[in-house]
PDB file of C-alpha atoms in Angstrom:
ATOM      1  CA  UNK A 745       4.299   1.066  10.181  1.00 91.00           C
ATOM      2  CA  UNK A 746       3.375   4.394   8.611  1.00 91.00           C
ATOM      3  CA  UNK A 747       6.123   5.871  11.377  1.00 90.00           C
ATOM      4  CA  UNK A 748       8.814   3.760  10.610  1.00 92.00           C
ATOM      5  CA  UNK A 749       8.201   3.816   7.075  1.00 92.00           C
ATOM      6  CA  UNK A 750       8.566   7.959   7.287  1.00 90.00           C
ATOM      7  CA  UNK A 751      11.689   8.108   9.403  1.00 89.00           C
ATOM      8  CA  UNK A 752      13.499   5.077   6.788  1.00 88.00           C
ATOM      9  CA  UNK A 753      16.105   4.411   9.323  1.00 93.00           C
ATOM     10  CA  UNK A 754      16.051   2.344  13.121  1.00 95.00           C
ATOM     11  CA  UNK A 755      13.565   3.813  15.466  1.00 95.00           C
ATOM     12  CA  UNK A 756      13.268   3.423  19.392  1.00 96.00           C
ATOM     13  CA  UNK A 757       9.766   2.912  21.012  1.00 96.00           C
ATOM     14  CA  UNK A 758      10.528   5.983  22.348  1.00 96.00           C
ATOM     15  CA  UNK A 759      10.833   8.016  18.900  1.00 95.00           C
ATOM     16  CA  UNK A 760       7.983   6.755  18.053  1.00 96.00           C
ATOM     17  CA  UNK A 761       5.742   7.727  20.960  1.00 96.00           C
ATOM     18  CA  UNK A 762       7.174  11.091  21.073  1.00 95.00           C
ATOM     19  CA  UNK A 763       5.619  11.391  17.504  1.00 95.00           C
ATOM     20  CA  UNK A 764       2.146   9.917  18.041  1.00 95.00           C
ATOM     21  CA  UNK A 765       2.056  12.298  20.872  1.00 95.00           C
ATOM     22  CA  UNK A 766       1.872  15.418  18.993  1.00 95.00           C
ATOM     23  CA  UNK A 767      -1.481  13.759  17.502  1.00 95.00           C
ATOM     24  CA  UNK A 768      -2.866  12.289  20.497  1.00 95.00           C
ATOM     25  CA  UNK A 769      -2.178  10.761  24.283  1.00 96.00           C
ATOM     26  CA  UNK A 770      -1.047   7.424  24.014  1.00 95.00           C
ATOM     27  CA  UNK A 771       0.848   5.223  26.200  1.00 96.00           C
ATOM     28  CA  UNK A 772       4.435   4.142  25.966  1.00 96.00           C
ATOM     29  CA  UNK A 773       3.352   0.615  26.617  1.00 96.00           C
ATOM     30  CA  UNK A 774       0.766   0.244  23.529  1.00 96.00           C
ATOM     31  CA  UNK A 775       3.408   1.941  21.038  1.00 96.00           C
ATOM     32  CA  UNK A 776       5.774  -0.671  22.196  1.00 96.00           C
ATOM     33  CA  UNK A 777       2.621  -4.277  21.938  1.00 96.00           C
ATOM     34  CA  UNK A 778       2.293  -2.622  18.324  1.00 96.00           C
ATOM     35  CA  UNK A 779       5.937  -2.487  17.437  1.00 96.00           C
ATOM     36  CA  UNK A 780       6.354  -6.278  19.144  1.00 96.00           C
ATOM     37  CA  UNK A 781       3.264  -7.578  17.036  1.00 95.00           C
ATOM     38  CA  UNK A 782       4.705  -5.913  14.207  1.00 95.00           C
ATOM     39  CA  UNK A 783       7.812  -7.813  14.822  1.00 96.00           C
ATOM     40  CA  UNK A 784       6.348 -11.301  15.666  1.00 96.00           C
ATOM     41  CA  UNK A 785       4.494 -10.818  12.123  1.00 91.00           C
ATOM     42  CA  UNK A 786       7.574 -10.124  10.378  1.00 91.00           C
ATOM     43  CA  UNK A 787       6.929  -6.817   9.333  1.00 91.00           C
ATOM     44  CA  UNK A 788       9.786  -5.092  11.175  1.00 95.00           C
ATOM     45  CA  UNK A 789      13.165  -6.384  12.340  1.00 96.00           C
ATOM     46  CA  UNK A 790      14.749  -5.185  16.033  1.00 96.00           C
ATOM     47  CA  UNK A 791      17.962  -4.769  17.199  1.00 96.00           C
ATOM     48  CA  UNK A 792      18.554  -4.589  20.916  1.00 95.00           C
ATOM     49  CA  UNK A 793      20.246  -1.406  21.944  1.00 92.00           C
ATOM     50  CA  UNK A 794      21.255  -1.215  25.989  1.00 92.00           C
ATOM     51  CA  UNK A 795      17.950  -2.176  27.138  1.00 91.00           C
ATOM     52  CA  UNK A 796      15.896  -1.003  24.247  1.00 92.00           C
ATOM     53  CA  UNK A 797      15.458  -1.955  20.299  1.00 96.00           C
ATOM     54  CA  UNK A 798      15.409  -0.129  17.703  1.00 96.00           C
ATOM     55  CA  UNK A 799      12.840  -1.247  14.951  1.00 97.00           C
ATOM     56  CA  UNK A 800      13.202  -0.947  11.046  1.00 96.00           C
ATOM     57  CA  UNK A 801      10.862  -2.108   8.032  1.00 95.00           C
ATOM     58  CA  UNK A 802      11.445  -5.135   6.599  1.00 94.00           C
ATOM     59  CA  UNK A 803      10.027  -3.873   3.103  1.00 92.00           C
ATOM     60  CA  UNK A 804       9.863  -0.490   2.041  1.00 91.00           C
ATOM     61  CA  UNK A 805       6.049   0.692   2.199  1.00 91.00           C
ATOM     62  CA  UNK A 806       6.097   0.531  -1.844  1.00 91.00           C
ATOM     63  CA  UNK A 807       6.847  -3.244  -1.992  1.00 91.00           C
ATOM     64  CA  UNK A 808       4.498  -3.654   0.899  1.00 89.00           C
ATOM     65  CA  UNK A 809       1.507  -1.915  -1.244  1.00 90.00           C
ATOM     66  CA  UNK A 810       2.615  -3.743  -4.201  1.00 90.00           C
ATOM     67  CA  UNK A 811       1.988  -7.310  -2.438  1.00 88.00           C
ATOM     68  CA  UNK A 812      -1.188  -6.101  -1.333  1.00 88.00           C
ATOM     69  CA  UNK A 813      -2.269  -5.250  -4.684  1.00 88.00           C
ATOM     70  CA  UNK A 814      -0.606  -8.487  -5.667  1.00 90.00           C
ATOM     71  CA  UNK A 815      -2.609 -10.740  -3.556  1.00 89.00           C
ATOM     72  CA  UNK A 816      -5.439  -8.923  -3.895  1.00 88.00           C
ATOM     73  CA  UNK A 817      -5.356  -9.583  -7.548  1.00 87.00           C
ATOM     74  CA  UNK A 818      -4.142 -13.254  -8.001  1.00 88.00           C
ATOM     75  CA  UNK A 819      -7.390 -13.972  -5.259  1.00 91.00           C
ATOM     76  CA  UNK A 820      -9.582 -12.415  -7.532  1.00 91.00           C
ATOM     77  CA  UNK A 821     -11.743 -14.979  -9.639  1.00 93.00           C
ATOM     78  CA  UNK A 822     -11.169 -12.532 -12.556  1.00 93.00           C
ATOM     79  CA  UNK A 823      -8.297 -11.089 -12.458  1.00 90.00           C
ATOM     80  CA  UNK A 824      -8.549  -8.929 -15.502  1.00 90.00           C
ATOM     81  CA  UNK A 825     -11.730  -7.767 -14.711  1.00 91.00           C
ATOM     82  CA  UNK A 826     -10.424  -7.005 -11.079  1.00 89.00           C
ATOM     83  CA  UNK A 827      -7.711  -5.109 -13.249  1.00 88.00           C
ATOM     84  CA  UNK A 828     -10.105  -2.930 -15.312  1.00 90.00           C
ATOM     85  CA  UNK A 829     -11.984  -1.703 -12.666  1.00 91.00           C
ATOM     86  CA  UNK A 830      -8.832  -0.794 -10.489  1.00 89.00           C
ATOM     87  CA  UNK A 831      -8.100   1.429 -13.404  1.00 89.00           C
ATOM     88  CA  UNK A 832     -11.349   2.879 -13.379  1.00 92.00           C
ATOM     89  CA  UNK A 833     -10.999   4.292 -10.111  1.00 94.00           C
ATOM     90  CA  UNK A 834      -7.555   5.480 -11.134  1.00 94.00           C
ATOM     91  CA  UNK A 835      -7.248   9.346 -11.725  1.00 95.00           C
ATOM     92  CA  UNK A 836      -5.651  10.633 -15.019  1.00 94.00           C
ATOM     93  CA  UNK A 837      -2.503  11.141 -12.768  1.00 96.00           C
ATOM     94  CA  UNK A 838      -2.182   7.505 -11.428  1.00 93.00           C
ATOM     95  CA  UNK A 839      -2.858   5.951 -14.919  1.00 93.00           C
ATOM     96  CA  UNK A 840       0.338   8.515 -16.631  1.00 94.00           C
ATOM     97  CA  UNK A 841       1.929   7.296 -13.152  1.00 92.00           C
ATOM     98  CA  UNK A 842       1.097   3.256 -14.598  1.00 91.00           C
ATOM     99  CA  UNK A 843       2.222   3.898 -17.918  1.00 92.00           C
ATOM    100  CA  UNK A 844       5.230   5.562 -16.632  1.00 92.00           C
ATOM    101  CA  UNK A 845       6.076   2.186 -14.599  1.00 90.00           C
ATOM    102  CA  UNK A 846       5.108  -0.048 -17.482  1.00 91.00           C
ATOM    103  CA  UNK A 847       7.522   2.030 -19.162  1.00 92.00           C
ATOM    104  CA  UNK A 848      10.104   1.275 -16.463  1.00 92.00           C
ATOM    105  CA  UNK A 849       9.675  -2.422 -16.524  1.00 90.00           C
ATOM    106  CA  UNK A 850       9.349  -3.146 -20.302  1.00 90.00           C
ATOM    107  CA  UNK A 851      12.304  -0.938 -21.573  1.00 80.00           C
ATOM    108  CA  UNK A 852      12.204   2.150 -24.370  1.00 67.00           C
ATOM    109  CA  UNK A 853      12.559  -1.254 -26.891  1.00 66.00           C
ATOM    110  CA  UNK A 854       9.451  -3.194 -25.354  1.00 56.00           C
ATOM    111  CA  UNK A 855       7.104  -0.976 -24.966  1.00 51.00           C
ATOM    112  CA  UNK A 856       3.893  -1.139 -27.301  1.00 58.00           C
ATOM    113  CA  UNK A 857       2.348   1.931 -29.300  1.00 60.00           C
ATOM    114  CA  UNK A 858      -1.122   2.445 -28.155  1.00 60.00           C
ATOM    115  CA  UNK A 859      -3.733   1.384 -29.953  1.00 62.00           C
ATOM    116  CA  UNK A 860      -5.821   4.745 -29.346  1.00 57.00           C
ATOM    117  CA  UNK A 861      -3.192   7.475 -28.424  1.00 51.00           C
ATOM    118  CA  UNK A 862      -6.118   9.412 -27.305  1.00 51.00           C
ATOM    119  CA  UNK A 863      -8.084   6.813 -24.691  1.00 48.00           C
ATOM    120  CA  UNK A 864      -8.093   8.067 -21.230  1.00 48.00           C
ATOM    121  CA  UNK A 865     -10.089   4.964 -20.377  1.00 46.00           C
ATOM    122  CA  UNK A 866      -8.300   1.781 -19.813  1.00 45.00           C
ATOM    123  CA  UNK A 867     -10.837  -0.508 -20.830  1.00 44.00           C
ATOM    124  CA  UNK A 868     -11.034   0.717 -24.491  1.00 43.00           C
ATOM    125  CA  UNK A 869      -6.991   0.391 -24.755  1.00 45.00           C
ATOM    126  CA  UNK A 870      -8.071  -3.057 -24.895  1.00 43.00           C
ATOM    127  CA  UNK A 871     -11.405  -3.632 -26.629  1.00 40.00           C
ATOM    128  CA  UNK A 872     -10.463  -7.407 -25.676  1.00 41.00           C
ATOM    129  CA  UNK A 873     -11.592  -7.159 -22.120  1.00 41.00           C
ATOM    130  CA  UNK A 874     -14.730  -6.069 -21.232  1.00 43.00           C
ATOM    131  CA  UNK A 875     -15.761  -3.918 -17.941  1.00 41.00           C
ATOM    132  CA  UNK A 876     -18.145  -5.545 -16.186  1.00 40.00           C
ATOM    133  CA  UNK A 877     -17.924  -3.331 -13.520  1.00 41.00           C
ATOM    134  CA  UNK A 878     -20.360  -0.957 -15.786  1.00 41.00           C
ATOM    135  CA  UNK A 879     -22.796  -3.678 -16.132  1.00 40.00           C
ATOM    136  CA  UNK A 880     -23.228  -4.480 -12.633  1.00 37.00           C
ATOM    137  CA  UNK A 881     -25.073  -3.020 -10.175  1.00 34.00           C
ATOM    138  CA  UNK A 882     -23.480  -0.555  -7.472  1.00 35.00           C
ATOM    139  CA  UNK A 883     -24.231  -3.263  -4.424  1.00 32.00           C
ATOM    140  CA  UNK A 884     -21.921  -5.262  -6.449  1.00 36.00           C
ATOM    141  CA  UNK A 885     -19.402  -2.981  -7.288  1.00 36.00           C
ATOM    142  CA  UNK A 886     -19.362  -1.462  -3.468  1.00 35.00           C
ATOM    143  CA  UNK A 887     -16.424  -4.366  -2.695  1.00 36.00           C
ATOM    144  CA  UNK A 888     -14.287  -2.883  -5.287  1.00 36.00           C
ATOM    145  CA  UNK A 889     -14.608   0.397  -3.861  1.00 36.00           C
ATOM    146  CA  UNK A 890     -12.946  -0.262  -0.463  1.00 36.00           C
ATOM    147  CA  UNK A 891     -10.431  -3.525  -1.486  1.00 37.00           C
ATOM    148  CA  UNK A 892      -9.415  -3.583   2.142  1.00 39.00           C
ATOM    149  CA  UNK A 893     -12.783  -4.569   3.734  1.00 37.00           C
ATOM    150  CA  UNK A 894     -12.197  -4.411   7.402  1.00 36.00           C
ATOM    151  CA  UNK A 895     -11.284  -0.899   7.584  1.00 36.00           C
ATOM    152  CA  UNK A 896     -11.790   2.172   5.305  1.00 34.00           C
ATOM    153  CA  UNK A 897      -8.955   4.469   7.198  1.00 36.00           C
ATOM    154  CA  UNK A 898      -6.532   1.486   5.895  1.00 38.00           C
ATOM    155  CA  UNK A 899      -8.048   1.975   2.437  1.00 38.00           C
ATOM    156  CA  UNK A 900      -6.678   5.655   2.622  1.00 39.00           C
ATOM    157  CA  UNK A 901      -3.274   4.506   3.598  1.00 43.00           C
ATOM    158  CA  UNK A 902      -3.909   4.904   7.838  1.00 41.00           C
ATOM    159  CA  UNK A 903      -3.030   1.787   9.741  1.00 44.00           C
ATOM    160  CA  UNK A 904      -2.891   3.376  13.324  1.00 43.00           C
ATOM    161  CA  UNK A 905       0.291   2.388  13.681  1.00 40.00           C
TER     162      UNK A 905
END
């Protein structure tokens, strides 16, 4: 996905292999499984072209992150706990970056005056919800440092694909 996310148009098997190949040797016949699994799985769409397809994203790779945080959130048994310690992991960049998409998504006319203008910790903007992940020990908070589970490379935004 990360490939045809970074080209944003219709890509050939054969684009695609040609890039992974400046990386590493891989075969023309496991570039093309992936991009029919991705397919099957809805992920991309193809278009035949002579006797090839050409492949394109279904979602851009934004909405695709966003419904990952999305379910990862509405699965959670507290979601605003979940919440609070996503945005203590959150660098002072990311959190301007979420109050610059609040921003986007409220309006200029919705958009609340801070409580504390100078909190850089999102817990205290909101003395109503508490962060338990500062109360709990780090064997318990090790889940919430690697949401993905399965595989840490996803976790840093590398599917293999």
């Amino acid at each position: 996905m990360t490939r045809v996310w970074k080209w944003n148009r219709p890509v050939t098997v054969r684009e695609v292999l040609e890039d992974l190949q400046q990386e590493r040797s891989i075969a023309y016949t496991t570039v093309m499984t992936v991009l029919d699994n991705l397919h099957q799985k809805g992920w991309v769409r193809r278009e035949a072209e002579g006797r090839a397809y050409r492949y394109e994203a279904v979602s851009t790779r934004a909405a695709y992150s966003a419904a990952l945080m999305n379910e990862a959130w509405t699965q959670s048994d507290n979601p605003a706990a979940a919440l609070v310690a996503f945005f203590g992991m959150m660098s002072p960049e990311q959190r301007e970056a979420l109050r610059d998409a609040v921003r986007m998504v409220q309006g200029p006319e919705e958009t609340p005056a801070p409580q504390n203008p100078t909190a850089e910790n999102p817990a205290t903007e909101n003395p109503a919800v508490e962060n338990p992940a500062a109360e709990k020990p780090a064997v318990e908070n090790a889940a919430v440092e690697n949401p993905v589970g399965e595989n840490p490379a996803a976790a840093e935004g590398e599917t293999g694909r």
